[in-house]
C-alpha positions as a Markdown table, in Angstrom:
| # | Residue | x | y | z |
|---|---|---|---|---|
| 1 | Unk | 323.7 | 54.9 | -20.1 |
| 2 | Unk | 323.5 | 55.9 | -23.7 |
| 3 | Unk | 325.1 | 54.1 | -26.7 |
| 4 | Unk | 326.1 | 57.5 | -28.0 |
| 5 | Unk | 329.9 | 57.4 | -28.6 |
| 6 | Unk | 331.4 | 61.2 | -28.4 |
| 7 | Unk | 331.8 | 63.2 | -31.8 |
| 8 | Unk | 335.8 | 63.0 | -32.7 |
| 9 | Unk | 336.7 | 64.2 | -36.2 |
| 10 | Unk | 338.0 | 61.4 | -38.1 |
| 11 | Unk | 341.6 | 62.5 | -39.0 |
| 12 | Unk | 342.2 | 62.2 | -43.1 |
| 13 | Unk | 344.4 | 59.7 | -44.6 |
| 14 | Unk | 348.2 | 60.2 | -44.9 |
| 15 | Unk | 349.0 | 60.9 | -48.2 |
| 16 | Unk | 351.5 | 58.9 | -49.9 |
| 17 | Unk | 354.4 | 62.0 | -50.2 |
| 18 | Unk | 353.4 | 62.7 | -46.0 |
| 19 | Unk | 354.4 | 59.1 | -45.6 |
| 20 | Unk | 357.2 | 59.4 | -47.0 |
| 21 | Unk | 358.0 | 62.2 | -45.4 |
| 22 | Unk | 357.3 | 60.7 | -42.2 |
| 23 | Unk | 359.6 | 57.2 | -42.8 |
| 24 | Unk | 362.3 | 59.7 | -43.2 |
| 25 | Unk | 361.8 | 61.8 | -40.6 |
| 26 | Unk | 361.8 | 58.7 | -38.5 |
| 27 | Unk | 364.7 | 57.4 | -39.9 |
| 28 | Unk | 366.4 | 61.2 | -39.1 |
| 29 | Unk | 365.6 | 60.5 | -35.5 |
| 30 | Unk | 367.3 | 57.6 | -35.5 |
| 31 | Unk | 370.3 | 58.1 | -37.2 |
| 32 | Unk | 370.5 | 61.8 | -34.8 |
| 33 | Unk | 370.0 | 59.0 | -31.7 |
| 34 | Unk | 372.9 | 57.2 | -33.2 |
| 35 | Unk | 375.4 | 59.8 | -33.7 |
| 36 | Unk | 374.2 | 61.9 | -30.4 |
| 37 | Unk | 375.3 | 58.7 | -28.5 |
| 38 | Unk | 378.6 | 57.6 | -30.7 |
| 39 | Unk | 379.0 | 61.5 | -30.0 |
| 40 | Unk | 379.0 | 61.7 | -26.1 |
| 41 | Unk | 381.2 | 58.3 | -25.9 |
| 42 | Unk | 383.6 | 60.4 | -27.9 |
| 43 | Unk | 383.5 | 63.1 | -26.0 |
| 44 | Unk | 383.9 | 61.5 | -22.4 |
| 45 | Unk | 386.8 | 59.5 | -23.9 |
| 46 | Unk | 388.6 | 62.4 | -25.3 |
| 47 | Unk | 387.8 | 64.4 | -22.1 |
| 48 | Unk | 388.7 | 61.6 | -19.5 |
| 49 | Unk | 392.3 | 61.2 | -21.7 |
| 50 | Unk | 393.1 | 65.1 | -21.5 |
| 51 | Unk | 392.7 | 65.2 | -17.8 |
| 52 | Unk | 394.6 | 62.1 | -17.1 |
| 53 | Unk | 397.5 | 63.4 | -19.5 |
| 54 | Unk | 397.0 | 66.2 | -17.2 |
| 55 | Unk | 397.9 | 65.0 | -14.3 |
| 56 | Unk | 400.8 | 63.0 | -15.8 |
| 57 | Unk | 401.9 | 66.2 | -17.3 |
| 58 | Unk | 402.1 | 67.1 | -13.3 |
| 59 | Unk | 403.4 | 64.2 | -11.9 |
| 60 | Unk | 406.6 | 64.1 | -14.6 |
| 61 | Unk | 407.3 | 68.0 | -13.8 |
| 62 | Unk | 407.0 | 67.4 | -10.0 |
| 63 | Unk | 409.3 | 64.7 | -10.4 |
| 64 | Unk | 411.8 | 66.9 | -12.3 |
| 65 | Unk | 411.0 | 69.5 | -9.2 |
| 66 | Unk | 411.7 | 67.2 | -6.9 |
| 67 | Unk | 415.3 | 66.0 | -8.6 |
| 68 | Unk | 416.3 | 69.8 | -9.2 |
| 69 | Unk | 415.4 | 70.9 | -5.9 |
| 70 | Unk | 417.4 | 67.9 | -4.0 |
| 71 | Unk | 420.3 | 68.9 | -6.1 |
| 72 | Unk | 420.0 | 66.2 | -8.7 |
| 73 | Unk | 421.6 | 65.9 | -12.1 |
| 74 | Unk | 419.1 | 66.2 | -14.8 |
| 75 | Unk | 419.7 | 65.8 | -18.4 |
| 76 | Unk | 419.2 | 68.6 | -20.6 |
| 77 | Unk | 417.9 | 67.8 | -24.8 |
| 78 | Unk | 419.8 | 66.7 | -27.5 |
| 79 | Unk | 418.8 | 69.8 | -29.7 |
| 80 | Unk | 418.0 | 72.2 | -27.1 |
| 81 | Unk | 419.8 | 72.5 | -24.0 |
| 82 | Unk | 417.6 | 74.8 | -22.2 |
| 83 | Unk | 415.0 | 72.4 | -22.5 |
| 84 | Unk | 415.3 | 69.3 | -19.9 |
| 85 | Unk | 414.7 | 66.1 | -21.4 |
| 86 | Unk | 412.7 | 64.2 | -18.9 |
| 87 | Unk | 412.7 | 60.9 | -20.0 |
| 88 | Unk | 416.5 | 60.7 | -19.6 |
| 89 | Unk | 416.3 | 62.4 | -16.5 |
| 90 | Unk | 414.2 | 59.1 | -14.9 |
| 91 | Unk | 410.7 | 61.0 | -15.0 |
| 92 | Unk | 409.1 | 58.7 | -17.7 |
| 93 | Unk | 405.6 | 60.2 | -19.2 |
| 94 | Unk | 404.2 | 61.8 | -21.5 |
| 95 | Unk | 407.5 | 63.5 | -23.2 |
| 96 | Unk | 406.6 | 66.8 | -22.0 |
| 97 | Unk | 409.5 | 69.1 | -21.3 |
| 98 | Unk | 410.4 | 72.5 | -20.4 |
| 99 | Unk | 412.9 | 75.1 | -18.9 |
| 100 | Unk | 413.5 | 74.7 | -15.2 |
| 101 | Unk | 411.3 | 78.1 | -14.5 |
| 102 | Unk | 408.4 | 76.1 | -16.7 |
| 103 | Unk | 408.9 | 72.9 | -14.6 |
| 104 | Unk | 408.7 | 75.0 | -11.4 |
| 105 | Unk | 405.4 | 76.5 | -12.3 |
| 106 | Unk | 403.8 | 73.3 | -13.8 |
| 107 | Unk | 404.8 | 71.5 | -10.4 |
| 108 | Unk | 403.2 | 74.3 | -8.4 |
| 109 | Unk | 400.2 | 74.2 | -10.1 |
| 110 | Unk | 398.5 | 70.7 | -9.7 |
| 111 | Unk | 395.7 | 70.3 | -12.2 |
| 112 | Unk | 392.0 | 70.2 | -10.2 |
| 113 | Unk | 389.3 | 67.7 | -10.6 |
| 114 | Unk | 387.9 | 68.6 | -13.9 |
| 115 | Unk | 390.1 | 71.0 | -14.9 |
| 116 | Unk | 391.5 | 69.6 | -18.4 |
| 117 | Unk | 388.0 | 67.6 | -18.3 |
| 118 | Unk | 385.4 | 70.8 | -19.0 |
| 119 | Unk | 386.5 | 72.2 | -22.2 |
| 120 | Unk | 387.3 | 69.1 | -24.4 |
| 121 | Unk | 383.7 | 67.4 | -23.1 |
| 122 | Unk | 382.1 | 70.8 | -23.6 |
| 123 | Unk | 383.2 | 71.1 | -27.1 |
| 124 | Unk | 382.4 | 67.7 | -28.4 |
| 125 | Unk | 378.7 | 67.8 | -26.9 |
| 126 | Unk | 378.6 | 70.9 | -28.8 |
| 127 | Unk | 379.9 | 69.1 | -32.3 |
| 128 | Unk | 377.8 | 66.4 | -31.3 |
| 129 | Unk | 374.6 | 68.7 | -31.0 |
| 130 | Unk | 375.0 | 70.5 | -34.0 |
| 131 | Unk | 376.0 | 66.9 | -36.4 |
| 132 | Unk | 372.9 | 65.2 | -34.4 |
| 133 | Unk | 370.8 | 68.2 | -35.5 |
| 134 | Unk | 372.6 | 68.1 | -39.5 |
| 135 | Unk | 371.9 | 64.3 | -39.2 |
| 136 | Unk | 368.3 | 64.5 | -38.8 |
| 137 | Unk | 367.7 | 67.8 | -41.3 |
| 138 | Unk | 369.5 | 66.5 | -44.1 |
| 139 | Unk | 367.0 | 63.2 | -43.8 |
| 140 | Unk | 363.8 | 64.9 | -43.2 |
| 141 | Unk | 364.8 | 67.5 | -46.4 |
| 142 | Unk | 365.9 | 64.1 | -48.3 |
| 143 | Unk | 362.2 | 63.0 | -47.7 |
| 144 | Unk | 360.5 | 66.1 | -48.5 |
| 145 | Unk | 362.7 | 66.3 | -51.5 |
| 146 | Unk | 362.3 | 62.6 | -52.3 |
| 147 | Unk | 358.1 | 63.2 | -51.8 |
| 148 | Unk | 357.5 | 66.0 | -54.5 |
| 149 | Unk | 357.8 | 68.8 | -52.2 |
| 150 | Unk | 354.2 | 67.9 | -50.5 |
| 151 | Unk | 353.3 | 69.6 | -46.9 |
| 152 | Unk | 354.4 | 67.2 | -43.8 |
């Protein structure tokens, strides 16, 4: 075989302004990494906390359900006696509280899987998408800025 070596064009040097431009487009990436992940943690944990208040929600107004349907005295609020107050009643949660046509429905109605889970996750990737994206712009126009306005 030959000793010729195949013709690549050499690539010019960075200039010093693209280098710049490039340390802070790196550092963009990683502070979008960091609050992309800080992000979905948040998410999940506000998610996982709405669907298990959820289903306590549910489990305190079936217990109020159950204790009006077997003909069980339950205690009404302090400041608005339509309202029972099921803490006092013996269902300990959450403090939610309701007329006995609101605990009837909410003690029908059993909250699914993922129900409560969906929208909060949904919404905080979303937040998380756009403030990854914000993250990273605001560095790489920092650099540009930073390098005299020179091409990337």
């Amino acid at each position: 075989m030959s000793e010729i070596k195949p013709y690549y064009p050499a690539k010019p040097p960075l200039t010093a302004g693209a280098r710049f431009i490039r340390g802070f487009q790196r550092v963009g990436v990683v502070m979008a990494c960091l609050v992309g992940v800080i992000g979905l943690i948040t998410s999940i944990v506000v998610a996982v906390d709405q669907q298990s208040s959820a289903s306590r929600r549910y489990s305190q107004a079936k217990c109020v359900y159950d204790k009006l349907s077997a003909g069980q005295p339950v205690k009404m609020r302090e400041y608005d006696k339509s309202k029972i107050d099921y803490d006092e009643s013996g269902c300990l949660g959450p403090g939610y509280g309701g007329t006995p046509t609101e605990v009837a429905i909410a003690a029908a109605n059993p909250p699914s899987a993922l129900e409560s889970f969906v929208a909060p996750f949904a919404i905080g990737i979303g937040i998380t998408a756009v403030s990854s994206a914000l993250s990273f712009g605001l560095f790489w126009l920092l650099g540009w800025l930073c390098a005299g306005f020179t091409r990337d």
